[in-house]
């Protein structure tokens, strides 16, 4: 999806994945003092990640985890 200024993409390569993790590190670990062990809980490699980009800079992210009968949207920042 592309709006006038913000591009939303499903993470599809290592660079986008690293950008999504960096946004989370800045928001949750650095700004909110969440421990890295709690924030990066081992569920990221089995999740779908969404990345928001503004002027070629990553500005937001979210992960989506799938369960047998529901979907969980997490780590949104």
XYZ file of N, CA, C and O in Angstrom:
308
model
N 0.842 -1.179 0.000
C 0.000 0.000 0.000
C 0.883 1.235 0.000
O 1.848 1.324 0.733
N 0.549 2.203 -0.834
C 1.294 3.456 -0.879
C 0.320 4.609 -0.719
O -0.679 4.694 -1.423
N 0.583 5.471 0.243
C -0.184 6.700 0.389
C 0.647 7.816 -0.220
O 1.694 7.566 -0.803
N 0.233 9.041 -0.049
C 0.996 10.152 -0.599
C 2.405 10.216 -0.038
O 3.335 10.589 -0.732
N 2.578 9.843 1.219
C 3.879 10.041 1.829
C 4.420 8.835 2.580
O 5.619 8.715 2.741
N 3.581 7.963 3.057
C 4.039 6.817 3.841
C 3.817 5.542 3.038
O 2.731 5.302 2.529
N 4.869 4.726 2.946
C 4.770 3.452 2.241
C 4.726 2.345 3.290
O 5.531 2.333 4.228
N 3.779 1.430 3.147
C 3.633 0.279 4.047
C 3.980 -0.967 3.246
O 3.394 -1.214 2.199
N 4.947 -1.744 3.750
C 5.368 -2.951 3.032
C 5.393 -4.149 3.977
O 5.619 -4.000 5.177
N 5.164 -5.323 3.416
C 5.408 -6.570 4.125
C 6.901 -6.844 3.988
O 7.439 -6.829 2.874
N 7.581 -7.049 5.088
C 9.020 -7.282 5.070
C 9.307 -8.521 4.230
O 8.734 -9.582 4.455
N 10.202 -8.344 3.239
C 10.463 -9.450 2.325
C 11.948 -9.705 2.080
O 12.298 -10.523 1.229
N 12.824 -8.998 2.810
C 14.253 -9.253 2.645
C 14.985 -8.912 3.945
O 14.400 -8.340 4.874
N 16.246 -9.260 3.997
C 17.033 -9.064 5.221
C 17.174 -7.594 5.595
O 17.181 -7.250 6.782
N 17.310 -6.723 4.622
C 17.458 -5.293 4.909
C 16.203 -4.735 5.573
O 16.282 -4.019 6.577
N 15.039 -5.067 5.034
C 13.782 -4.599 5.636
C 13.598 -5.192 7.033
O 13.140 -4.500 7.946
N 13.959 -6.449 7.197
C 13.860 -7.090 8.515
C 14.747 -6.364 9.530
O 14.312 -6.063 10.644
N 15.967 -6.051 9.149
C 16.884 -5.332 10.033
C 16.334 -3.954 10.381
O 16.454 -3.490 11.511
N 15.715 -3.298 9.421
C 15.121 -1.987 9.674
C 13.974 -2.097 10.674
O 13.857 -1.270 11.589
N 13.142 -3.106 10.522
C 12.026 -3.305 11.451
C 12.547 -3.570 12.863
O 12.038 -3.011 13.842
N 13.579 -4.389 12.981
C 14.140 -4.693 14.296
C 14.784 -3.447 14.914
O 14.694 -3.229 16.129
N 15.391 -2.604 14.090
C 16.005 -1.382 14.604
C 14.945 -0.419 15.134
O 15.138 0.211 16.174
N 13.818 -0.297 14.443
C 12.730 0.561 14.927
C 12.264 0.055 16.287
O 12.098 0.835 17.233
N 12.063 -1.252 16.418
C 11.648 -1.813 17.702
C 12.688 -1.586 18.779
O 12.363 -1.269 19.925
N 13.957 -1.746 18.439
C 15.034 -1.530 19.420
C 14.996 -0.081 19.920
O 15.086 0.173 21.123
N 14.843 0.866 19.004
C 14.807 2.278 19.396
C 13.608 2.590 20.286
O 13.745 3.270 21.299
N 12.431 2.081 19.906
C 11.207 2.413 20.643
C 11.118 1.649 21.966
O 10.939 2.252 23.023
N 11.221 0.338 21.898
C 10.961 -0.458 23.094
C 12.172 -0.566 24.025
O 12.041 -0.406 25.234
N 13.346 -0.846 23.482
C 14.522 -1.059 24.330
C 15.097 0.277 24.800
O 15.312 0.483 25.991
N 15.346 1.190 23.867
C 15.996 2.447 24.232
C 15.037 3.452 24.876
O 15.367 4.045 25.901
N 13.861 3.661 24.287
C 12.946 4.679 24.806
C 12.123 4.194 25.999
O 11.882 4.947 26.938
N 11.664 2.930 25.959
C 10.777 2.432 27.011
C 11.473 1.505 27.999
O 10.834 0.958 28.891
N 12.760 1.308 27.824
C 13.570 0.496 28.736
C 13.081 -0.940 28.915
O 13.171 -1.507 30.002
N 12.561 -1.523 27.845
C 12.202 -2.948 27.849
C 13.497 -3.733 27.613
O 14.300 -3.359 26.765
N 13.697 -4.805 28.326
C 14.928 -5.574 28.133
C 14.939 -6.184 26.726
O 13.898 -6.611 26.223
N 16.103 -6.235 26.093
C 16.184 -6.847 24.760
C 15.710 -8.302 24.761
O 15.097 -8.756 23.790
N 15.955 -9.031 25.856
C 15.521 -10.435 25.932
C 13.997 -10.547 25.906
O 13.452 -11.489 25.338
N 13.329 -9.600 26.527
C 11.863 -9.624 26.521
C 11.315 -9.163 25.170
O 10.361 -9.735 24.651
N 11.912 -8.133 24.610
C 11.434 -7.600 23.330
C 11.668 -8.581 22.190
O 10.798 -8.805 21.367
N 12.840 -9.152 22.135
C 13.186 -10.087 21.060
C 13.091 -11.495 21.636
O 14.071 -12.090 22.066
N 11.862 -12.001 21.671
C 11.497 -13.194 22.433
C 11.609 -14.509 21.673
O 11.154 -15.536 22.139
N 12.184 -14.484 20.485
C 12.347 -15.713 19.722
C 11.203 -16.020 18.767
O 11.253 -17.021 18.047
N 10.177 -15.188 18.744
C 9.032 -15.433 17.859
C 9.104 -14.654 16.544
O 8.214 -14.772 15.712
N 10.148 -13.877 16.353
C 10.203 -13.021 15.171
C 10.395 -13.781 13.866
O 9.868 -13.379 12.830
N 11.130 -14.875 13.891
C 11.411 -15.576 12.639
C 10.216 -16.371 12.117
O 10.207 -16.750 10.950
N 9.213 -16.569 12.939
C 8.013 -17.275 12.474
C 6.844 -16.313 12.247
O 5.730 -16.755 11.980
N 7.105 -15.023 12.323
C 6.049 -14.015 12.183
C 6.181 -13.276 10.849
O 7.230 -13.306 10.202
N 5.110 -12.612 10.470
C 5.138 -11.682 9.345
C 5.378 -10.299 9.926
O 4.789 -9.938 10.945
N 6.237 -9.528 9.279
C 6.546 -8.182 9.756
C 6.099 -7.158 8.721
O 6.222 -7.373 7.517
N 5.591 -6.050 9.228
C 5.151 -4.936 8.395
C 6.058 -3.762 8.732
O 6.412 -3.544 9.893
N 6.429 -2.993 7.707
C 7.327 -1.858 7.896
C 6.704 -0.625 7.266
O 6.210 -0.674 6.136
N 6.713 0.486 8.010
C 6.255 1.775 7.498
C 7.479 2.609 7.170
O 8.406 2.716 7.981
N 7.494 3.205 5.983
C 8.643 3.971 5.514
C 8.179 5.363 5.102
O 7.190 5.504 4.375
N 8.899 6.372 5.560
C 8.611 7.763 5.213
C 9.907 8.403 4.727
O 10.911 8.368 5.441
N 9.881 8.943 3.536
C 11.063 9.565 2.935
C 12.277 8.639 3.015
O 13.368 9.026 3.423
N 12.066 7.376 2.642
C 13.104 6.334 2.633
C 13.672 6.004 4.006
O 14.737 5.395 4.109
N 12.978 6.379 5.069
C 13.424 6.073 6.435
C 12.366 5.209 7.124
O 11.185 5.548 7.096
N 12.765 4.095 7.744
C 11.795 3.281 8.482
C 11.281 4.045 9.701
O 12.072 4.575 10.476
N 9.965 4.117 9.843
C 9.381 4.894 10.946
C 8.444 4.077 11.824
O 8.034 4.548 12.877
N 8.081 2.889 11.409
C 7.160 2.083 12.202
C 7.208 0.636 11.784
O 7.661 0.305 10.687
N 6.731 -0.228 12.670
C 6.716 -1.656 12.374
C 5.670 -2.362 13.226
O 5.155 -1.803 14.195
N 5.375 -3.589 12.840
C 4.452 -4.444 13.580
C 4.749 -5.878 13.167
O 5.136 -6.127 12.025
N 4.573 -6.801 14.095
C 4.684 -8.202 13.702
C 3.315 -8.847 13.828
O 2.497 -8.454 14.656
N 3.093 -9.853 12.985
C 1.831 -10.589 12.967
C 2.165 -12.060 13.179
O 2.958 -12.633 12.442
N 1.544 -12.642 14.215
C 1.726 -14.071 14.463
C 0.402 -14.785 14.231
O -0.658 -14.278 14.569
N 0.508 -15.981 13.669
C -0.655 -16.774 13.290
C -0.784 -17.982 14.210
O 0.190 -18.686 14.457
N -1.983 -18.189 14.694
C -2.291 -19.322 15.551
C -3.375 -20.142 14.879
O -3.865 -19.777 13.811
N -3.797 -21.241 15.478
C -4.745 -22.140 14.820
C -6.074 -21.474 14.489
O -6.654 -21.744 13.441
N -6.561 -20.593 15.360
C -7.866 -19.987 15.077
C -7.900 -18.474 15.294
O -8.967 -17.894 15.424
N -6.728 -17.834 15.327
C -6.701 -16.375 15.426
C -5.339 -15.835 14.981
O -4.375 -16.592 14.831
N -5.317 -14.554 14.763
C -4.098 -13.841 14.381
C -3.828 -12.800 15.441
O -4.747 -12.138 15.923
N -2.571 -12.626 15.792
C -2.206 -11.677 16.839
C -1.260 -10.615 16.257
O -0.215 -10.948 15.709
N -1.654 -9.340 16.370
C -0.820 -8.239 15.942
C -0.061 -7.723 17.156
O -0.684 -7.382 18.160
N 1.273 -7.702 17.058
C 2.109 -7.412 18.223
C 3.233 -6.451 17.856
O 3.514 -6.220 16.692
N 3.891 -5.960 18.907
C 5.118 -5.172 18.769
C 4.928 -3.999 17.806
O 5.771 -3.680 17.003
N 3.775 -3.370 17.913
C 3.435 -2.262 17.036
C 4.030 -0.962 17.571
O 3.832 -0.604 18.716
N 4.788 -0.305 16.746
C 5.365 0.974 17.146
C 5.631 1.842 15.919
O 5.662 1.354 14.815
